[in-house]
PDB file of C-alpha atoms and ligand atoms in Angstrom:
ATOM      1  CA  PRO L1086      21.737  -9.665   7.339  1.00  0.00           C
ATOM      2  CA  ALA L1087      19.112 -11.418   5.538  1.00  0.00           C
ATOM      3  CA  MET L1088      15.853 -13.858   7.137  1.00  0.00           C
ATOM      4  CA  ARG L1089      16.705 -17.546   5.917  1.00  0.00           C
ATOM      5  CA  VAL L1090      13.565 -19.671   5.296  1.00  0.00           C
ATOM      6  CA  ASP L1091      14.191 -23.151   4.045  1.00  0.00           C
ATOM      7  CA  VAL L1092      11.437 -25.647   2.906  1.00  0.00           C
ATOM      8  CA  VAL L1093      11.793 -29.252   1.735  1.00  0.00           C
ATOM      9  CA  THR L1094       8.161 -30.247  -0.291  1.00  0.00           C
ATOM     10  CA  ILE L1095       7.146 -32.747  -3.294  1.00  0.00           C
ATOM     11  CA  PHE L1096       5.955 -30.128  -4.547  1.00  0.00           C
ATOM     12  CA  PRO L1097       8.276 -27.223  -4.870  1.00  0.00           C
ATOM     13  CA  ASP L1098       5.778 -25.369  -7.904  1.00  0.00           C
ATOM     14  CA  TYR L1099       3.429 -24.897  -4.827  1.00  0.00           C
ATOM     15  CA  LEU L1100       5.426 -22.715  -3.605  1.00  0.00           C
ATOM     16  CA  ALA L1101       5.483 -20.264  -6.533  1.00  0.00           C
ATOM     17  CA  PRO L1102       3.470 -17.661  -4.810  1.00  0.00           C
ATOM     18  CA  LEU L1103       6.295 -16.303  -2.505  1.00  0.00           C
ATOM     19  CA  ASP L1104       8.005 -15.248  -6.080  1.00  0.00           C
ATOM     20  CA  LEU L1105       5.229 -13.184  -5.777  1.00  0.00           C
ATOM     21  CA  SER L1106       4.455  -9.500  -4.909  1.00  0.00           C
ATOM     22  CA  LEU L1107       5.607  -8.704  -1.329  1.00  0.00           C
ATOM     23  CA  ILE L1108       7.338 -11.893  -0.187  1.00  0.00           C
ATOM     24  CA  GLY L1109       9.108 -11.495  -4.218  1.00  0.00           C
ATOM     25  CA  LYS L1110       9.900  -8.317  -3.284  1.00  0.00           C
ATOM     26  CA  ALA L1111      11.548  -9.023   0.001  1.00  0.00           C
ATOM     27  CA  ARG L1112      14.113 -11.417  -1.158  1.00  0.00           C
ATOM     28  CA  GLU L1113      15.314  -8.952  -4.653  1.00  0.00           C
ATOM     29  CA  ASP L1114      16.209  -6.560  -1.137  1.00  0.00           C
ATOM     30  CA  GLY L1115      17.704  -9.320   0.577  1.00  0.00           C
ATOM     31  CA  LEU L1116      15.641  -8.552   3.384  1.00  0.00           C
ATOM     32  CA  LEU L1117      14.498 -12.904   2.796  1.00  0.00           C
ATOM     33  CA  ASP L1118      16.764 -15.367   1.956  1.00  0.00           C
ATOM     34  CA  VAL L1119      13.530 -17.966   0.175  1.00  0.00           C
ATOM     35  CA  ARG L1120      15.359 -21.618  -0.851  1.00  0.00           C
ATOM     36  CA  VAL L1121      12.977 -24.646  -1.291  1.00  0.00           C
ATOM     37  CA  HIS L1122      13.855 -27.893  -1.822  1.00  0.00           C
ATOM     38  CA  ASP L1123      12.389 -30.618  -3.702  1.00  0.00           C
ATOM     39  CA  LEU L1124      11.956 -33.479  -1.728  1.00  0.00           C
ATOM     40  CA  ARG L1125      12.860 -35.948  -3.863  1.00  0.00           C
ATOM     41  CA  ASP L1126      16.109 -34.819  -4.830  1.00  0.00           C
ATOM     42  CA  PHE L1127      16.952 -36.648  -1.688  1.00  0.00           C
ATOM     43  CA  THR L1128      15.439 -40.288  -2.794  1.00  0.00           C
ATOM     44  CA  HIS L1129      17.728 -42.422  -4.860  1.00  0.00           C
ATOM     45  CA  ASP L1130      15.376 -45.504  -6.526  1.00  0.00           C
ATOM     46  CA  ARG L1131      15.040 -45.254  -9.297  1.00  0.00           C
ATOM     47  CA  HIS L1132      10.521 -44.192  -8.857  1.00  0.00           C
ATOM     48  CA  ARG L1133      11.766 -41.789  -6.702  1.00  0.00           C
ATOM     49  CA  THR L1134      10.235 -42.671  -3.683  1.00  0.00           C
ATOM     50  CA  VAL L1135       9.122 -40.713  -1.110  1.00  0.00           C
ATOM     51  CA  ASP L1136       6.451 -42.590   1.328  1.00  0.00           C
ATOM     52  CA  ASP L1137       5.734 -46.383   2.573  1.00  0.00           C
ATOM     53  CA  THR L1138       2.790 -48.791   4.552  1.00  0.00           C
ATOM     54  CA  PRO L1139       2.065 -47.685   7.666  1.00  0.00           C
ATOM     55  CA  TYR L1140       3.389 -50.169  10.836  1.00  0.00           C
ATOM     56  CA  GLY L1141       0.584 -51.178  12.401  1.00  0.00           C
ATOM     57  CA  GLY L1142      -1.845 -50.480   9.757  1.00  0.00           C
ATOM     58  CA  GLY L1143      -4.823 -47.860   9.453  1.00  0.00           C
ATOM     59  CA  ALA L1144      -5.138 -46.527   5.888  1.00  0.00           C
ATOM     60  CA  GLY L1145      -3.385 -44.216   3.714  1.00  0.00           C
ATOM     61  CA  MET L1146       0.400 -43.955   3.656  1.00  0.00           C
ATOM     62  CA  VAL L1147       3.695 -42.438   5.164  1.00  0.00           C
ATOM     63  CA  MET L1148       6.508 -40.801   4.587  1.00  0.00           C
ATOM     64  CA  LYS L1149       9.845 -42.893   4.669  1.00  0.00           C
ATOM     65  CA  PRO L1150      12.759 -41.088   7.466  1.00  0.00           C
ATOM     66  CA  GLN L1151      15.696 -41.552   5.102  1.00  0.00           C
ATOM     67  CA  PRO L1152      14.562 -39.089   2.366  1.00  0.00           C
ATOM     68  CA  TRP L1153      13.536 -36.224   5.284  1.00  0.00           C
ATOM     69  CA  SER L1154      17.310 -37.539   6.871  1.00  0.00           C
ATOM     70  CA  GLU L1155      19.263 -35.798   3.546  1.00  0.00           C
ATOM     71  CA  ALA L1156      17.066 -32.933   2.976  1.00  0.00           C
ATOM     72  CA  LEU L1157      17.445 -31.788   6.548  1.00  0.00           C
ATOM     73  CA  ASP L1158      21.513 -32.362   6.109  1.00  0.00           C
ATOM     74  CA  HIS L1159      21.501 -31.170   2.428  1.00  0.00           C
ATOM     75  CA  VAL L1160      19.510 -27.414   4.887  1.00  0.00           C
ATOM     76  CA  LEU L1161      21.771 -28.100   7.374  1.00  0.00           C
ATOM     77  CA  ALA L1162      25.138 -27.762   4.821  1.00  0.00           C
ATOM     78  CA  GLN L1163      24.074 -24.622   2.061  1.00  0.00           C
ATOM     79  CA  ASP L1164      25.682 -22.168   2.696  1.00  0.00           C
ATOM     80  CA  ASN L1165      26.335 -22.844   6.299  1.00  0.00           C
ATOM     81  CA  PRO L1166      30.002 -22.285   7.536  1.00  0.00           C
ATOM     82  CA  SER L1167      28.963 -21.229  10.755  1.00  0.00           C
ATOM     83  CA  GLY L1168      26.719 -24.772  11.557  1.00  0.00           C
ATOM     84  CA  ALA L1169      24.429 -22.286  12.562  1.00  0.00           C
ATOM     85  CA  LYS L1170      20.781 -24.189  13.671  1.00  0.00           C
ATOM     86  CA  PRO L1171      17.317 -23.174  11.954  1.00  0.00           C
ATOM     87  CA  ARG L1172      13.821 -23.335  13.685  1.00  0.00           C
ATOM     88  CA  LEU L1173      12.128 -26.394  12.414  1.00  0.00           C
ATOM     89  CA  VAL L1174       8.367 -25.822  11.688  1.00  0.00           C
ATOM     90  CA  VAL L1175       6.119 -28.958  10.630  1.00  0.00           C
ATOM     91  CA  PRO L1176       2.802 -27.298   9.923  1.00  0.00           C
ATOM     92  CA  GLY L1177       0.220 -30.086  10.488  1.00  0.00           C
ATOM     93  CA  PRO L1178      -3.332 -30.513  12.437  1.00  0.00           C
ATOM     94  CA  GLY L1179      -2.512 -31.716  15.530  1.00  0.00           C
ATOM     95  CA  GLY L1180       0.567 -29.066  16.014  1.00  0.00           C
ATOM     96  CA  GLN L1181       0.039 -25.891  18.467  1.00  0.00           C
ATOM     97  CA  PRO L1182      -2.460 -22.486  17.223  1.00  0.00           C
ATOM     98  CA  PHE L1183      -0.517 -20.618  14.729  1.00  0.00           C
ATOM     99  CA  THR L1184      -0.445 -17.180  16.033  1.00  0.00           C
ATOM    100  CA  GLN L1185      -0.406 -13.268  15.913  1.00  0.00           C
ATOM    101  CA  ALA L1186       1.848 -13.971  19.011  1.00  0.00           C
ATOM    102  CA  LEU L1187       3.836 -16.800  16.729  1.00  0.00           C
ATOM    103  CA  ALA L1188       3.886 -15.749  14.162  1.00  0.00           C
ATOM    104  CA  ARG L1189       6.049 -12.277  15.665  1.00  0.00           C
ATOM    105  CA  GLU L1190       8.187 -14.809  17.625  1.00  0.00           C
ATOM    106  CA  LEU L1191       9.256 -16.801  14.110  1.00  0.00           C
ATOM    107  CA  ALA L1192      10.027 -12.969  12.650  1.00  0.00           C
ATOM    108  CA  ARG L1193      12.460 -13.086  15.124  1.00  0.00           C
ATOM    109  CA  GLU L1194      14.217 -15.598  14.134  1.00  0.00           C
ATOM    110  CA  PRO L1195      17.373 -15.634  11.478  1.00  0.00           C
ATOM    111  CA  TRP L1196      16.995 -19.210  10.198  1.00  0.00           C
ATOM    112  CA  LEU L1197      13.748 -20.967   9.887  1.00  0.00           C
ATOM    113  CA  ALA L1198      13.175 -24.381   8.423  1.00  0.00           C
ATOM    114  CA  PHE L1199       9.408 -25.356   7.111  1.00  0.00           C
ATOM    115  CA  ALA L1200       9.375 -29.096   6.243  1.00  0.00           C
ATOM    116  CA  CYS L1201       5.955 -29.730   4.238  1.00  0.00           C
ATOM    117  CA  GLY L1202       4.173 -33.247   5.360  1.00  0.00           C
ATOM    118  CA  ARG L1203       1.834 -35.074   2.726  1.00  0.00           C
ATOM    119  CA  TYR L1204      -0.006 -38.484   3.296  1.00  0.00           C
ATOM    120  CA  GLU L1205      -0.941 -39.258   6.300  1.00  0.00           C
ATOM    121  CA  GLY L1206       1.892 -37.338   7.701  1.00  0.00           C
ATOM    122  CA  ILE L1207       6.283 -38.012   8.194  1.00  0.00           C
ATOM    123  CA  ASP L1208       7.309 -41.011  10.035  1.00  0.00           C
ATOM    124  CA  GLU L1209       7.795 -39.607  14.411  1.00  0.00           C
ATOM    125  CA  ARG L1210      11.306 -40.568  13.955  1.00  0.00           C
ATOM    126  CA  VAL L1211      12.934 -37.861  11.620  1.00  0.00           C
ATOM    127  CA  TYR L1212      11.409 -35.433  14.437  1.00  0.00           C
ATOM    128  CA  ASP L1213      13.229 -37.505  16.922  1.00  0.00           C
ATOM    129  CA  HIS L1214      16.371 -37.274  14.874  1.00  0.00           C
ATOM    130  CA  ALA L1215      16.096 -33.307  14.257  1.00  0.00           C
ATOM    131  CA  ARG L1216      15.270 -32.721  17.957  1.00  0.00           C
ATOM    132  CA  GLU L1217      18.269 -34.973  18.909  1.00  0.00           C
ATOM    133  CA  ASP L1218      20.995 -35.922  16.837  1.00  0.00           C
ATOM    134  CA  LEU L1219      20.943 -32.588  15.001  1.00  0.00           C
ATOM    135  CA  GLY L1220      19.592 -30.138  17.829  1.00  0.00           C
ATOM    136  CA  LEU L1221      17.138 -28.261  16.251  1.00  0.00           C
ATOM    137  CA  GLU L1222      13.735 -27.191  18.087  1.00  0.00           C
ATOM    138  CA  VAL L1223      11.167 -28.524  16.126  1.00  0.00           C
ATOM    139  CA  SER L1224       7.473 -26.746  16.077  1.00  0.00           C
ATOM    140  CA  VAL L1225       4.524 -28.613  14.807  1.00  0.00           C
ATOM    141  CA  VAL L1226       2.041 -25.395  13.743  1.00  0.00           C
ATOM    142  CA  SER L1227      -1.601 -26.050  13.264  1.00  0.00           C
ATOM    143  CA  LEU L1228      -2.933 -22.892  11.045  1.00  0.00           C
ATOM    144  CA  GLY L1229      -6.803 -23.896  12.565  1.00  0.00           C
ATOM    145  CA  ASP L1230      -9.119 -26.937  13.501  1.00  0.00           C
ATOM    146  CA  TYR L1231      -9.475 -28.323  10.193  1.00  0.00           C
ATOM    147  CA  VAL L1232      -7.368 -31.166   8.077  1.00  0.00           C
ATOM    148  CA  LEU L1233      -5.136 -29.888   4.560  1.00  0.00           C
ATOM    149  CA  ASN L1234      -3.886 -31.672   2.041  1.00  0.00           C
ATOM    150  CA  GLY L1235       0.039 -31.498   2.437  1.00  0.00           C
ATOM    151  CA  GLY L1236       1.681 -28.224   4.755  1.00  0.00           C
ATOM    152  CA  GLU L1237       2.482 -26.617   1.097  1.00  0.00           C
ATOM    153  CA  VAL L1238      -0.169 -23.759   1.852  1.00  0.00           C
ATOM    154  CA  ALA L1239       0.379 -23.186   5.549  1.00  0.00           C
ATOM    155  CA  VAL L1240       3.570 -23.218   5.085  1.00  0.00           C
ATOM    156  CA  LEU L1241       2.278 -20.034   2.718  1.00  0.00           C
ATOM    157  CA  ALA L1242       0.823 -18.397   4.766  1.00  0.00           C
ATOM    158  CA  MET L1243       3.167 -18.560   8.100  1.00  0.00           C
ATOM    159  CA  VAL L1244       6.123 -17.038   5.565  1.00  0.00           C
ATOM    160  CA  GLU L1245       3.790 -14.305   4.364  1.00  0.00           C
ATOM    161  CA  ALA L1246       2.117 -13.612   7.807  1.00  0.00           C
ATOM    162  CA  VAL L1247       5.987 -13.827   9.247  1.00  0.00           C
ATOM    163  CA  GLY L1248       7.688 -12.281   6.601  1.00  0.00           C
ATOM    164  CA  ARG L1249       5.486  -9.629   6.271  1.00  0.00           C
ATOM    165  CA  LEU L1250       6.481  -8.575   9.997  1.00  0.00           C
ATOM    166  CA  VAL L1251       9.910  -8.600   9.093  1.00  0.00           C
ATOM    167  CA  PRO L1252      12.023  -4.752   9.486  1.00  0.00           C
ATOM    168  CA  GLY L1253      12.222  -3.260   5.369  1.00  0.00           C
ATOM    169  CA  VAL L1254       9.475  -6.187   4.106  1.00  0.00           C
ATOM    170  CA  ILE L1255       6.707  -4.314   4.808  1.00  0.00           C
ATOM    171  CA  GLY L1256       7.130  -0.109   3.635  1.00  0.00           C
ATOM    172  CA  ASN L1257       4.717   1.660   5.525  1.00  0.00           C
ATOM    173  CA  ALA L1258       5.430  -0.152   9.450  1.00  0.00           C
ATOM    174  CA  GLU L1259       2.343   1.788  10.950  1.00  0.00           C
ATOM    175  CA  SER L1260       0.238  -0.038   8.711  1.00  0.00           C
ATOM    176  CA  LEU L1261       0.601  -3.419  11.212  1.00  0.00           C
ATOM    177  CA  VAL L1262      -0.068  -0.640  14.000  1.00  0.00           C
ATOM    178  CA  GLU L1263      -3.468  -1.556  13.801  1.00  0.00           C
ATOM    179  CA  GLU L1264      -4.044  -4.171  13.134  1.00  0.00           C
ATOM    180  CA  SER L1265      -6.221  -7.392  13.713  1.00  0.00           C
ATOM    181  CA  HIS L1266      -5.068  -9.961  16.758  1.00  0.00           C
ATOM    182  CA  GLU L1267      -2.528  -7.555  17.108  1.00  0.00           C
ATOM    183  CA  ASP L1268      -3.540  -5.936  20.369  1.00  0.00           C
ATOM    184  CA  GLY L1269      -6.282  -9.133  20.805  1.00  0.00           C
ATOM    185  CA  LEU L1270      -8.625  -6.844  19.426  1.00  0.00           C
ATOM    186  CA  LEU L1271     -10.805  -6.859  15.903  1.00  0.00           C
ATOM    187  CA  GLU L1272     -10.239  -3.847  13.500  1.00  0.00           C
ATOM    188  CA  TYR L1273     -12.465  -1.296  13.322  1.00  0.00           C
ATOM    189  CA  PRO L1274     -15.029  -0.779   9.269  1.00  0.00           C
ATOM    190  CA  ILE L1275     -13.190   1.752   7.113  1.00  0.00           C
ATOM    191  CA  TYR L1276     -14.424   3.646   4.228  1.00  0.00           C
ATOM    192  CA  THR L1277     -13.095   5.414   1.212  1.00  0.00           C
ATOM    193  CA  LYS L1278     -13.634   8.016  -1.526  1.00  0.00           C
ATOM    194  CA  PRO L1279     -16.547   8.907  -1.851  1.00  0.00           C
ATOM    195  CA  SER L1280     -18.619   9.687   1.445  1.00  0.00           C
ATOM    196  CA  SER L1281     -21.592   8.907  -0.064  1.00  0.00           C
ATOM    197  CA  TRP L1282     -22.241   5.700  -2.382  1.00  0.00           C
ATOM    198  CA  ASN L1283     -25.059   3.803  -3.347  1.00  0.00           C
ATOM    199  CA  GLY L1284     -27.287   6.123  -0.839  1.00  0.00           C
ATOM    200  CA  ARG L1285     -25.263   5.118   2.239  1.00  0.00           C
ATOM    201  CA  GLU L1286     -22.731   7.403   3.908  1.00  0.00           C
ATOM    202  CA  VAL L1287     -19.319   7.880   5.624  1.00  0.00           C
ATOM    203  CA  PRO L1288     -20.375   7.492   9.481  1.00  0.00           C
ATOM    204  CA  PRO L1289     -19.497  11.358  10.029  1.00  0.00           C
ATOM    205  CA  VAL L1290     -17.749  11.011  12.361  1.00  0.00           C
ATOM    206  CA  LEU L1291     -14.411  10.039  10.487  1.00  0.00           C
ATOM    207  CA  LEU L1292     -15.160  13.140   8.169  1.00  0.00           C
ATOM    208  CA  SER L1293     -15.259  15.366  11.543  1.00  0.00           C
ATOM    209  CA  GLY L1294     -11.751  16.065  12.235  1.00  0.00           C
ATOM    210  CA  ASN L1295     -11.514  14.694  15.711  1.00  0.00           C
ATOM    211  CA  HIS L1296      -9.582  12.733  16.212  1.00  0.00           C
ATOM    212  CA  GLY L1297     -10.354  12.005  19.947  1.00  0.00           C
ATOM    213  CA  ALA L1298     -13.533  11.466  18.513  1.00  0.00           C
ATOM    214  CA  ILE L1299     -12.457   9.450  15.417  1.00  0.00           C
ATOM    215  CA  ALA L1300     -10.430   7.158  18.095  1.00  0.00           C
ATOM    216  CA  GLU L1301     -12.783   6.931  21.017  1.00  0.00           C
ATOM    217  CA  TRP L1302     -15.437   5.288  18.029  1.00  0.00           C
ATOM    218  CA  ARG L1303     -12.353   3.804  16.347  1.00  0.00           C
ATOM    219  CA  HIS L1304     -12.250   1.755  19.828  1.00  0.00           C
ATOM    220  CA  ALA L1305     -15.455   1.226  20.003  1.00  0.00           C
ATOM    221  CA  GLN L1306     -15.622  -0.429  17.099  1.00  0.00           C
ATOM    222  CA  ARG L1307     -13.691  -2.497  17.894  1.00  0.00           C
ATOM    223  CA  LEU L1308     -14.597  -3.311  20.713  1.00  0.00           C
ATOM    224  CA  ALA L1309     -17.945  -4.405  19.706  1.00  0.00           C
ATOM    225  CA  ARG L1310     -16.613  -6.388  16.967  1.00  0.00           C
ATOM    226  CA  THR L1311     -14.916  -8.144  18.839  1.00  0.00           C
ATOM    227  CA  ALA L1312     -17.617  -9.210  21.219  1.00  0.00           C
ATOM    228  CA  ALA L1313     -19.995 -10.349  18.093  1.00  0.00           C
ATOM    229  CA  ARG L1314     -17.354 -12.318  16.197  1.00  0.00           C
ATOM    230  CA  ARG L1315     -14.652 -13.241  18.565  1.00  0.00           C
ATOM    231  CA  PRO L1316     -15.981 -12.587  21.926  1.00  0.00           C
ATOM    232  CA  ASP L1317     -12.954 -15.758  23.284  1.00  0.00           C
ATOM    233  CA  LEU L1318     -10.570 -13.208  22.541  1.00  0.00           C
ATOM    234  CA  LEU L1319     -12.645 -10.193  24.680  1.00  0.00           C
ATOM    235  CA  HIS L1320     -10.275 -10.290  28.001  1.00  0.00           C
ATOM    236  CA  ALA L1321     -10.633  -7.649  31.657  1.00  0.00           C
ATOM    237  CA  SER L1322      -8.365  -5.911  30.520  1.00  0.00           C
ATOM    238  CA  HIS L1323     -11.016  -4.809  27.304  1.00  0.00           C
ATOM    239  CA  ALA L1324     -13.431  -2.518  29.947  1.00  0.00           C
ATOM    240  CA  THR L1325     -16.097  -0.663  27.543  1.00  0.00           C
ATOM    241  CA  ASP L1326     -17.704   1.783  29.120  1.00  0.00           C
ATOM    242  CA  GLY L1327     -21.002  -0.315  28.490  1.00  0.00           C
ATOM    243  CA  ARG L1328     -22.581   2.144  25.914  1.00  0.00           C
ATOM    244  CA  ASP L1329     -24.112   0.264  22.976  1.00  0.00           C
ATOM    245  CA  VAL L1330     -21.905   0.425  19.623  1.00  0.00           C
ATOM    246  CA  GLU L1331     -24.375  -0.382  16.334  1.00  0.00           C
ATOM    247  CA  ILE L1332     -21.677  -2.591  14.077  1.00  0.00           C
ATOM    248  CA  SER L1333     -21.706  -3.831  10.925  1.00  0.00           C
ATOM    249  CA  ALA L1334     -22.534  -7.566  11.034  1.00  0.00           C
TER     250      ALA L1334
HETATM  251  N1  JBN I1876      -4.325 -27.137  10.204  1.00  0.00           N
HETATM  252  C1  JBN I1876      -3.290 -27.069   9.322  1.00  0.00           C
HETATM  253  O1  JBN I1876      -2.508 -26.668   9.757  1.00  0.00           O
HETATM  254  C2  JBN I1876      -2.453 -28.489   8.519  1.00  0.00           C
HETATM  255  C3  JBN I1876      -1.557 -28.795   8.409  1.00  0.00           C
HETATM  256  C4  JBN I1876      -1.622 -29.735   6.953  1.00  0.00           C
HETATM  257  N2  JBN I1876      -2.663 -30.289   7.514  1.00  0.00           N
HETATM  258  O2  JBN I1876      -3.578 -29.185   8.210  1.00  0.00           O
END
């Protein structure tokens, strides 16, 4: 069965890229069932109001709870005779880090729902309502320590990172293996034809046909790159053999 992905947003057009390329093909192939909902469809006033001023003062506006409550009810009711529950993911800078491990975890879920906040965020009672009244698991998830104007860009990134892990979405499962962060090391440098370009040569070991030496060289490059760019990812388990390795910046 397809993984179902619902997205609630006040900017549905922002999610249009999900119709393109891999994710678009996965939708055609019935591997992903992506539905985008406009939060304003769940308002009832002439101005289709979704926000208001914050209690306690402060700058900016807060997303009102009622439209979100009705939008979530609609998502849960749509094509869901069994009354199954989606896992609700709310992108936000105050969330847990989005990592490849979390992407793998989310890729195992049969149904994900994403709530795109805008303005200063969503009234906190929506989270409580979702957890306590709707019985949903709610995860606030951050792409990184920076602030976007809303959750839509984060949802595009998360749906791509998760969607590509769904079996069948990526044709060649091989390409999912030696990727950065799959086993905690960054990827090795890669090259293609011509072997000599602009006075620059492809490392000879890669042309040697000696697969053992090639694998060793690649692992050494991954260790060195990780040490240089992401020392925070290096663990004792990545024992190096102490030889220095020349790496590109
Ligand atoms: N850092 C984030 O993931 C984010 C989402 C919305 N605003 O910031």
